[in-house]
Amino acid sequence: MRSFALIIDGKRVETAQRAEVRNPADGAIAGFMPLATPADLDAAVAAAAAAFPAWAATPDAERQALCGKVADIIEAHAEELAQLLTLEQGKPLNGLGSRFELSGAVAWTRATAAITLPVEILQDTPEGRVELHRKPIGVVGSITPWNWPVMIACWHLIPAIRAGNTVVSKPSSLTPLSTIRMVELMNEVLPPGVMNVVTGEGGLGGALAGHAGVGKVVFTGSTPVGKKVMAAAAGTLKRLTLELGGNDAGIVLPGTDPAAIAEGLFWGAFINNGQTCAALKRLYVHESVHDAVCEALVAYAAKIPVGDGRLESSVLGPVQNEKQLALVRELVEDAKAQGGKVLLGGDPGNGPGYFYPVTLISNVDNGVRLVDEEQFGPVLPIIKYASVEEVIGRANASPFGLGGSVWSSDIEAAKTVAKRLECGSVWINKHGAIQPNAPFGGVKQSGVGVEFGVEGLKEFTTIQTLLV
Ligand code: NAD
């Protein structure tokens, strides 16, 4: 079994203590995570701070070329990283699984490498010249979740270094190994200290978020932990990007062809077993098409092979961890008790691993926990509605505001409804289809700031206004 070490200042740093990382498909040990001490964290921040001046002063074209080389080295090791990702995360190698995630990581890295932030001339008149410059912030702390660990790490790390910052990455302790290995590979092309990684338990993320040497924190995870990160960052007024939880609503308008949308609805909800921030988490269907949409979804979902992610035949894998599985079970049982009708699944077996069947539940409404809370697992509540005007209010009745979708053959009607949804991204006839040139972020308690594209890159800079 490969040994994993912290990467600090371009070097592997072995720790005295390590923790087991387990494969959610069978509970077998996937590897051992190094447990960083507070001194290791200090060393990583110090290495990043020491590397910052030279990296910030590196000509932009050179930094751009090095980000391109980072993409190349990830691509060259994509299969190795995909195997490791499946081993610790559980997602299948195929379908929208690990190989897909690695191809996304490479695509986002290349797209971010290509963006430039030239000086903007705001005024150039006899009275004076005003220039807007973008400067890197310093050391960026990145804290990532367990659902899309490799791709989300690239969403943090690449814009940070592209803009001239240096980084300390702290992956989830449930899925740390693929990020450690990826950072190790990045260090084959980047100068020492530009990209560091620490892993551990017992408050390491909080310590990074509060560290006096860190100038910005980019955090992707749950809303409650995001609030803690915000509080920890307040001590030194760190810049923040927070990509947090969601409870995305989808609305199917009357007159929509169920057969045409079933596949899109399914993958909008069940990509990565529903363990996706901007997955479709509650589906509102007009009463005129409700039964037909339910039937089409059941027919599509029943054919999806669920199994150990290492099997080439699996299209969905296990839930990633025990806590998440327990929440899914709890929400489904509660929905059943509230009169929910199980159309598919709903009954986990007793086999090894954190498997839960693809589950569709109708006859539920706002006020049932499965509708009101983020389930983050392979279960979708389907809610019948009668009035479009009234369902918009129900969709917006959430503290979250990450994504949303409207499904209709009438695009203009769909756009009218879409613009009234309180969310950072809204899709028509698809859900969760993110892309590197489209800013992505949440409103309300789904986050602060955006990622991707020019707007996302700007979040890793401060503005300096130069007035001549
Ligand atoms: P989580 O909040 O439990 O953990 C996220 C990260 O924070 C992990 O690395 C964890 O170790 C670390 N952490 C834990 N306590 C901390 C603290 N006090 N201070 C600093 N860091 C701390 O989230 P999770 O369970 O890993 O991920 C699932 C959640 O993430 C879901 O709510 C999902 O919607 C959200 N998410 C959001 C996006 C988005 O872009 N908006 C993307 C993916 C996941």
CSV table of N, CA, C and O in Angstrom, one decimal, residues 322-417:
chain,number,residue,atom,x,y,z
A,322,GLU,N,-20.7,6.7,6.9
A,322,GLU,CA,-21.8,6.2,7.7
A,322,GLU,C,-22.8,7.3,8.2
A,322,GLU,O,-24.0,7.1,8.2
A,323,LYS,N,-22.2,8.5,8.5
A,323,LYS,CA,-23.0,9.5,9.0
A,323,LYS,C,-24.1,10.0,7.9
A,323,LYS,O,-25.2,10.2,8.2
A,324,GLN,N,-23.6,10.0,6.7
A,324,GLN,CA,-24.4,10.4,5.6
A,324,GLN,C,-25.5,9.4,5.3
A,324,GLN,O,-26.7,9.7,5.1
A,325,LEU,N,-25.1,8.1,5.4
A,325,LEU,CA,-26.0,7.0,5.2
A,325,LEU,C,-27.1,7.1,6.3
A,325,LEU,O,-28.3,6.9,6.0
A,326,ALA,N,-26.7,7.3,7.5
A,326,ALA,CA,-27.7,7.4,8.6
A,326,ALA,C,-28.7,8.5,8.4
A,326,ALA,O,-29.9,8.4,8.6
A,327,LEU,N,-28.2,9.6,7.8
A,327,LEU,CA,-29.1,10.8,7.6
A,327,LEU,C,-30.1,10.4,6.5
A,327,LEU,O,-31.3,10.7,6.6
A,328,VAL,N,-29.6,9.7,5.4
A,328,VAL,CA,-30.5,9.3,4.3
A,328,VAL,C,-31.6,8.4,4.9
A,328,VAL,O,-32.8,8.6,4.6
A,329,ARG,N,-31.2,7.4,5.6
A,329,ARG,CA,-32.2,6.4,6.2
A,329,ARG,C,-33.2,7.2,7.1
A,329,ARG,O,-34.4,6.9,7.0
A,330,GLU,N,-32.7,8.1,7.9
A,330,GLU,CA,-33.6,8.8,8.8
A,330,GLU,C,-34.6,9.6,8.0
A,330,GLU,O,-35.8,9.6,8.4
A,331,LEU,N,-34.2,10.3,7.0
A,331,LEU,CA,-35.1,11.2,6.2
A,331,LEU,C,-36.1,10.4,5.5
A,331,LEU,O,-37.3,10.7,5.4
A,332,VAL,N,-35.7,9.2,5.0
A,332,VAL,CA,-36.6,8.3,4.2
A,332,VAL,C,-37.7,7.8,5.2
A,332,VAL,O,-38.9,7.8,4.9
A,333,GLU,N,-37.2,7.3,6.4
A,333,GLU,CA,-38.1,6.7,7.3
A,333,GLU,C,-39.1,7.8,7.8
A,333,GLU,O,-40.3,7.5,7.9
A,334,ASP,N,-38.6,9.0,8.0
A,334,ASP,CA,-39.5,10.1,8.4
A,334,ASP,C,-40.6,10.4,7.3
A,334,ASP,O,-41.8,10.6,7.6
A,335,ALA,N,-40.1,10.4,6.1
A,335,ALA,CA,-41.0,10.7,5.0
A,335,ALA,C,-42.1,9.6,4.9
A,335,ALA,O,-43.3,9.9,4.7
A,336,LYS,N,-41.7,8.4,5.1
A,336,LYS,CA,-42.7,7.2,5.0
A,336,LYS,C,-43.7,7.5,6.1
A,336,LYS,O,-44.9,7.3,5.9
A,337,ALA,N,-43.2,7.8,7.3
A,337,ALA,CA,-44.1,8.0,8.5
A,337,ALA,C,-45.1,9.2,8.2
A,337,ALA,O,-46.2,9.2,8.8
A,338,GLN,N,-44.7,10.1,7.4
A,338,GLN,CA,-45.5,11.3,7.1
A,338,GLN,C,-46.5,11.0,5.9
A,338,GLN,O,-47.0,12.0,5.3
A,339,GLY,N,-46.5,9.8,5.4
A,339,GLY,CA,-47.4,9.4,4.3
A,339,GLY,C,-46.8,9.4,3.0
A,339,GLY,O,-47.4,9.2,2.0
A,340,GLY,N,-45.4,9.5,2.9
A,340,GLY,CA,-44.7,9.5,1.7
A,340,GLY,C,-44.9,8.1,1.0
A,340,GLY,O,-44.9,7.1,1.7
A,341,LYS,N,-45.0,8.1,-0.3
A,341,LYS,CA,-45.2,6.9,-1.1
A,341,LYS,C,-43.9,6.5,-1.8
A,341,LYS,O,-43.4,7.3,-2.6
A,342,VAL,N,-43.4,5.4,-1.4
A,342,VAL,CA,-42.1,5.0,-2.0
A,342,VAL,C,-42.4,4.4,-3.4
A,342,VAL,O,-43.0,3.3,-3.5
A,343,LEU,N,-41.9,5.1,-4.4
A,343,LEU,CA,-42.1,4.6,-5.8
A,343,LEU,C,-41.0,3.6,-6.2
A,343,LEU,O,-41.2,2.8,-7.1
A,344,LEU,N,-39.8,3.8,-5.6
A,344,LEU,CA,-38.6,2.9,-5.9
A,344,LEU,C,-37.7,3.0,-4.7
A,344,LEU,O,-37.5,4.0,-4.1
A,345,GLY,N,-37.0,1.8,-4.4
A,345,GLY,CA,-36.0,1.8,-3.4
A,345,GLY,C,-36.6,1.9,-2.0
A,345,GLY,O,-37.6,1.3,-1.7
A,346,GLY,N,-35.9,2.7,-1.2
A,346,GLY,CA,-36.4,2.9,0.2
A,346,GLY,C,-36.1,1.9,1.2
A,346,GLY,O,-36.4,2.0,2.4
A,347,ASP,N,-35.4,0.8,0.8
A,347,ASP,CA,-35.2,-0.3,1.7
A,347,ASP,C,-33.7,-0.8,1.6
A,347,ASP,O,-33.5,-1.7,0.7
A,348,PRO,N,-32.8,-0.3,2.4
A,348,PRO,CA,-31.4,-0.7,2.2
A,348,PRO,C,-31.2,-2.2,2.7
A,348,PRO,O,-31.9,-2.6,3.6
A,349,GLY,N,-30.3,-2.9,2.0
A,349,GLY,CA,-30.0,-4.2,2.4
A,349,GLY,C,-29.1,-4.3,3.6
A,349,GLY,O,-28.8,-3.2,4.2
A,350,ASN,N,-28.7,-5.4,4.0
A,350,ASN,CA,-27.8,-5.6,5.2
A,350,ASN,C,-26.4,-5.9,4.8
A,350,ASN,O,-25.5,-6.2,5.6
A,351,GLY,N,-26.1,-5.8,3.5
A,351,GLY,CA,-24.7,-6.2,3.0
A,351,GLY,C,-23.7,-5.3,3.5
A,351,GLY,O,-23.9,-4.3,4.2
A,352,PRO,N,-22.4,-5.6,3.2
A,352,PRO,CA,-21.3,-4.7,3.7
A,352,PRO,C,-21.3,-3.4,2.8
A,352,PRO,O,-21.9,-3.4,1.8
A,353,GLY,N,-20.7,-2.4,3.4
A,353,GLY,CA,-20.6,-1.2,2.7
A,353,GLY,C,-21.8,-0.3,2.9
A,353,GLY,O,-22.8,-0.7,3.4
A,354,TYR,N,-21.6,1.0,2.6
A,354,TYR,CA,-22.7,2.0,2.9
A,354,TYR,C,-23.6,2.1,1.7
A,354,TYR,O,-23.9,3.2,1.2
A,355,PHE,N,-24.2,1.0,1.2
A,355,PHE,CA,-25.0,1.1,0.0
A,355,PHE,C,-26.5,1.5,0.4
A,355,PHE,O,-27.0,1.1,1.4
A,356,TYR,N,-27.1,2.3,-0.4
A,356,TYR,CA,-28.5,2.7,-0.3
A,356,TYR,C,-29.1,2.7,-1.7
A,356,TYR,O,-28.5,3.3,-2.6
A,357,PRO,N,-30.2,2.1,-1.9
A,357,PRO,CA,-30.8,2.0,-3.3
A,357,PRO,C,-31.3,3.4,-3.7
A,357,PRO,O,-31.6,4.2,-2.9
A,358,VAL,N,-31.3,3.5,-5.0
A,358,VAL,CA,-31.9,4.7,-5.6
A,358,VAL,C,-33.3,4.8,-5.2
A,358,VAL,O,-34.1,3.8,-5.4
A,359,THR,N,-33.7,5.9,-4.6
A,359,THR,CA,-35.0,6.0,-4.0
A,359,THR,C,-35.8,7.2,-4.5
A,359,THR,O,-35.3,8.3,-4.5
A,360,LEU,N,-37.1,6.9,-4.9
A,360,LEU,CA,-38.0,8.0,-5.3
A,360,LEU,C,-39.2,8.0,-4.4
A,360,LEU,O,-39.8,6.9,-4.2
A,361,ILE,N,-39.6,9.2,-3.9
A,361,ILE,CA,-40.7,9.2,-2.9
A,361,ILE,C,-41.7,10.3,-3.3
A,361,ILE,O,-41.3,11.5,-3.5
A,362,SER,N,-42.9,10.0,-3.5
A,362,SER,CA,-44.0,11.0,-3.9
A,362,SER,C,-44.9,11.2,-2.7
A,362,SER,O,-44.7,10.6,-1.6
A,363,ASN,N,-45.9,12.0,-2.9
A,363,ASN,CA,-46.9,12.3,-1.8
A,363,ASN,C,-46.2,12.9,-0.6
A,363,ASN,O,-46.6,12.6,0.6
A,364,VAL,N,-45.3,13.8,-0.8
A,364,VAL,CA,-44.7,14.6,0.3
A,364,VAL,C,-44.8,16.1,-0.1
A,364,VAL,O,-45.1,16.4,-1.2
A,365,ASP,N,-44.5,16.9,0.8
A,365,ASP,CA,-44.6,18.4,0.6
A,365,ASP,C,-43.7,19.1,1.5
A,365,ASP,O,-43.1,18.5,2.4
A,366,ASN,N,-43.6,20.4,1.3
A,366,ASN,CA,-42.8,21.3,2.2
A,366,ASN,C,-43.4,21.0,3.6
A,366,ASN,O,-44.6,20.7,3.8
A,367,GLY,N,-42.5,21.0,4.6
A,367,GLY,CA,-42.9,20.6,6.0
A,367,GLY,C,-42.4,19.2,6.4
A,367,GLY,O,-42.3,18.9,7.5
A,368,VAL,N,-42.1,18.4,5.3
A,368,VAL,CA,-41.6,17.1,5.6
A,368,VAL,C,-40.0,17.2,5.5
A,368,VAL,O,-39.5,17.9,4.6
A,369,ARG,N,-39.3,16.6,6.4
A,369,ARG,CA,-37.9,16.9,6.5
A,369,ARG,C,-37.1,16.6,5.2
A,369,ARG,O,-36.2,17.3,4.8
A,370,LEU,N,-37.6,15.5,4.5
A,370,LEU,CA,-36.9,15.1,3.3
A,370,LEU,C,-37.0,16.3,2.2
A,370,LEU,O,-36.1,16.4,1.3
A,371,VAL,N,-38.0,17.1,2.3
A,371,VAL,CA,-38.2,18.2,1.4
A,371,VAL,C,-37.5,19.4,1.9
A,371,VAL,O,-36.8,20.2,1.2
A,372,ASP,N,-37.5,19.7,3.2
A,372,ASP,CA,-37.0,20.9,3.8
A,372,ASP,C,-35.5,20.9,4.0
A,372,ASP,O,-34.8,21.9,4.0
A,373,GLU,N,-34.9,19.7,4.2
A,373,GLU,CA,-33.5,19.6,4.5
A,373,GLU,C,-32.7,19.0,3.3
A,373,GLU,O,-33.2,18.4,2.4
A,374,GLU,N,-31.4,19.3,3.4
A,374,GLU,CA,-30.5,18.8,2.3
A,374,GLU,C,-30.2,17.3,2.6
A,374,GLU,O,-29.5,17.0,3.6
A,375,GLN,N,-30.7,16.4,1.8
A,375,GLN,CA,-30.5,14.9,2.0
A,375,GLN,C,-29.1,14.5,1.7
A,375,GLN,O,-28.6,13.6,2.3
A,376,PHE,N,-28.5,15.0,0.6
A,376,PHE,CA,-27.2,14.7,0.2
A,376,PHE,C,-27.0,13.2,0.0
A,376,PHE,O,-26.0,12.6,0.6
A,377,GLY,N,-27.9,12.6,-0.7
A,377,GLY,CA,-27.9,11.1,-0.8
A,377,GLY,C,-28.8,10.7,-1.9
A,377,GLY,O,-29.5,11.5,-2.5
A,378,PRO,N,-28.9,9.4,-2.2
A,378,PRO,CA,-29.7,8.9,-3.4
A,378,PRO,C,-31.2,8.8,-3.2
A,378,PRO,O,-31.8,7.7,-3.3
A,379,VAL,N,-31.8,9.9,-2.8
A,379,VAL,CA,-33.2,9.9,-2.6
A,379,VAL,C,-33.8,11.2,-3.1
A,379,VAL,O,-33.3,12.3,-2.8
A,380,LEU,N,-34.9,11.2,-3.9
A,380,LEU,CA,-35.5,12.4,-4.4
A,380,LEU,C,-37.0,12.4,-4.0
A,380,LEU,O,-37.7,11.5,-4.4
A,381,PRO,N,-37.4,13.5,-3.3
A,381,PRO,CA,-38.8,13.7,-3.1
A,381,PRO,C,-39.5,14.4,-4.3
A,381,PRO,O,-38.9,15.3,-4.9
A,382,ILE,N,-40.7,13.9,-4.6
A,382,ILE,CA,-41.4,14.4,-5.8
A,382,ILE,C,-42.7,15.0,-5.2
A,382,ILE,O,-43.5,14.3,-4.6
A,383,ILE,N,-42.9,16.3,-5.5
A,383,ILE,CA,-44.0,17.0,-4.9
A,383,ILE,C,-45.0,17.5,-6.0
A,383,ILE,O,-44.6,18.1,-6.9
A,384,LYS,N,-46.3,17.1,-5.8
A,384,LYS,CA,-47.3,17.5,-6.8
A,384,LYS,C,-47.7,19.0,-6.5
A,384,LYS,O,-47.9,19.3,-5.3
A,385,TYR,N,-47.9,19.8,-7.6
A,385,TYR,CA,-48.4,21.1,-7.3
A,385,TYR,C,-49.5,21.4,-8.3
A,385,TYR,O,-49.6,20.8,-9.4
A,386,ALA,N,-50.3,22.5,-8.0
A,386,ALA,CA,-51.4,22.9,-8.9
A,386,ALA,C,-51.2,24.2,-9.5
A,386,ALA,O,-51.6,24.4,-10.7
A,387,SER,N,-50.6,25.1,-8.8
A,387,SER,CA,-50.4,26.5,-9.3
A,387,SER,C,-49.0,26.9,-9.4
A,387,SER,O,-48.2,26.8,-8.5
A,388,VAL,N,-48.6,27.4,-10.6
A,388,VAL,CA,-47.2,27.7,-10.9
A,388,VAL,C,-46.8,28.9,-9.9
A,388,VAL,O,-45.8,28.9,-9.3
A,389,GLU,N,-47.7,29.9,-9.8
A,389,GLU,CA,-47.5,31.0,-9.0
A,389,GLU,C,-47.2,30.6,-7.5
A,389,GLU,O,-46.2,31.1,-6.9
A,390,GLU,N,-47.9,29.7,-7.1
A,390,GLU,CA,-47.8,29.2,-5.7
A,390,GLU,C,-46.5,28.4,-5.5
A,390,GLU,O,-45.8,28.4,-4.4
A,391,VAL,N,-46.2,27.6,-6.5
A,391,VAL,CA,-45.0,26.7,-6.3
A,391,VAL,C,-43.7,27.5,-6.3
A,391,VAL,O,-42.7,27.0,-5.7
A,392,ILE,N,-43.7,28.6,-6.9
A,392,ILE,CA,-42.4,29.4,-6.9
A,392,ILE,C,-42.1,29.8,-5.4
A,392,ILE,O,-41.0,29.8,-5.0
A,393,GLY,N,-43.2,30.2,-4.7
A,393,GLY,CA,-43.0,30.5,-3.3
A,393,GLY,C,-42.5,29.3,-2.5
A,393,GLY,O,-41.6,29.5,-1.6
A,394,ARG,N,-43.0,28.1,-2.8
A,394,ARG,CA,-42.6,26.9,-2.1
A,394,ARG,C,-41.1,26.6,-2.4
A,394,ARG,O,-40.4,26.2,-1.5
A,395,ALA,N,-40.7,26.8,-3.7
A,395,ALA,CA,-39.3,26.5,-4.1
A,395,ALA,C,-38.4,27.5,-3.3
A,395,ALA,O,-37.3,27.2,-2.9
A,396,ASN,N,-38.9,28.8,-3.2
A,396,ASN,CA,-38.0,29.8,-2.5
A,396,ASN,C,-38.1,29.7,-1.0
A,396,ASN,O,-37.3,30.4,-0.4
A,397,ALA,N,-39.0,28.9,-0.5
A,397,ALA,CA,-39.1,28.9,1.0
A,397,ALA,C,-38.0,28.0,1.6
A,397,ALA,O,-38.2,26.9,2.1
A,398,SER,N,-36.7,28.5,1.5
A,398,SER,CA,-35.6,27.7,2.0
A,398,SER,C,-34.5,28.7,2.3
A,398,SER,O,-34.3,29.7,1.7
A,399,PRO,N,-33.7,28.3,3.4
A,399,PRO,CA,-32.6,29.2,3.7
A,399,PRO,C,-31.5,29.1,2.7
A,399,PRO,O,-30.6,29.9,2.7
A,400,PHE,N,-31.5,28.0,1.8
A,400,PHE,CA,-30.5,27.8,0.8
A,400,PHE,C,-30.8,28.5,-0.5
A,400,PHE,O,-32.0,28.8,-0.7
A,401,GLY,N,-29.8,28.8,-1.3
A,401,GLY,CA,-30.1,29.4,-2.6
A,401,GLY,C,-28.9,29.1,-3.6
A,401,GLY,O,-28.3,29.9,-4.1
A,402,LEU,N,-28.6,27.8,-3.7
A,402,LEU,CA,-27.5,27.4,-4.6
A,402,LEU,C,-27.9,27.3,-6.1
A,402,LEU,O,-27.6,28.2,-6.9
A,403,GLY,N,-28.7,26.3,-6.4
A,403,GLY,CA,-29.1,26.1,-7.8
A,403,GLY,C,-30.6,25.9,-7.9
A,403,GLY,O,-31.3,25.8,-6.8
A,404,GLY,N,-31.2,25.9,-9.1
A,404,GLY,CA,-32.6,25.6,-9.3
A,404,GLY,C,-32.7,25.2,-10.8
A,404,GLY,O,-31.8,25.5,-11.6
A,405,SER,N,-33.9,24.7,-11.1
A,405,SER,CA,-34.1,24.4,-12.5
A,405,SER,C,-35.6,24.4,-12.8
A,405,SER,O,-36.5,24.2,-12.0
A,406,VAL,N,-35.9,24.7,-14.1
A,406,VAL,CA,-37.3,24.7,-14.6
A,406,VAL,C,-37.3,23.9,-15.9
A,406,VAL,O,-36.4,24.0,-16.7
A,407,TRP,N,-38.3,23.0,-16.0
A,407,TRP,CA,-38.4,22.0,-17.1
A,407,TRP,C,-39.6,22.3,-17.9
A,407,TRP,O,-40.7,22.3,-17.3
A,408,SER,N,-39.5,22.6,-19.2
A,408,SER,CA,-40.6,22.9,-20.0
A,408,SER,C,-40.2,22.9,-21.5
A,408,SER,O,-39.1,23.1,-21.8
A,409,SER,N,-41.2,22.6,-22.3
A,409,SER,CA,-40.9,22.7,-23.8
A,409,SER,C,-41.0,24.2,-24.2
A,409,SER,O,-40.6,24.5,-25.3
A,410,ASP,N,-41.6,25.0,-23.4
A,410,ASP,CA,-41.7,26.4,-23.7
A,410,ASP,C,-40.6,27.2,-22.9
A,410,ASP,O,-40.7,27.5,-21.8
A,411,ILE,N,-39.5,27.5,-23.7
A,411,ILE,CA,-38.3,28.1,-23.1
A,411,ILE,C,-38.6,29.4,-22.5
A,411,ILE,O,-38.1,29.8,-21.4
A,412,GLU,N,-39.4,30.2,-23.1
A,412,GLU,CA,-39.7,31.6,-22.6
A,412,GLU,C,-40.5,31.5,-21.3
A,412,GLU,O,-40.2,32.2,-20.3
A,413,ALA,N,-41.5,30.6,-21.2
A,413,ALA,CA,-42.2,30.4,-20.0
A,413,ALA,C,-41.3,29.9,-18.9
A,413,ALA,O,-41.3,30.4,-17.7
A,414,ALA,N,-40.4,29.0,-19.2
A,414,ALA,CA,-39.4,28.5,-18.3
A,414,ALA,C,-38.5,29.6,-17.8
A,414,ALA,O,-38.2,29.7,-16.6
A,415,LYS,N,-38.0,30.5,-18.7
A,415,LYS,CA,-37.1,31.6,-18.3
A,415,LYS,C,-37.8,32.6,-17.3
A,415,LYS,O,-37.2,33.1,-16.4
A,416,THR,N,-39.1,32.8,-17.6
A,416,THR,CA,-39.9,33.7,-16.7
A,416,THR,C,-39.9,33.2,-15.3
A,416,THR,O,-39.7,33.9,-14.3
A,417,VAL,N,-40.1,31.9,-15.1
A,417,VAL,CA,-40.2,31.3,-13.8
A,417,VAL,C,-38.7,31.2,-13.2
A,417,VAL,O,-38.5,31.6,-12.0
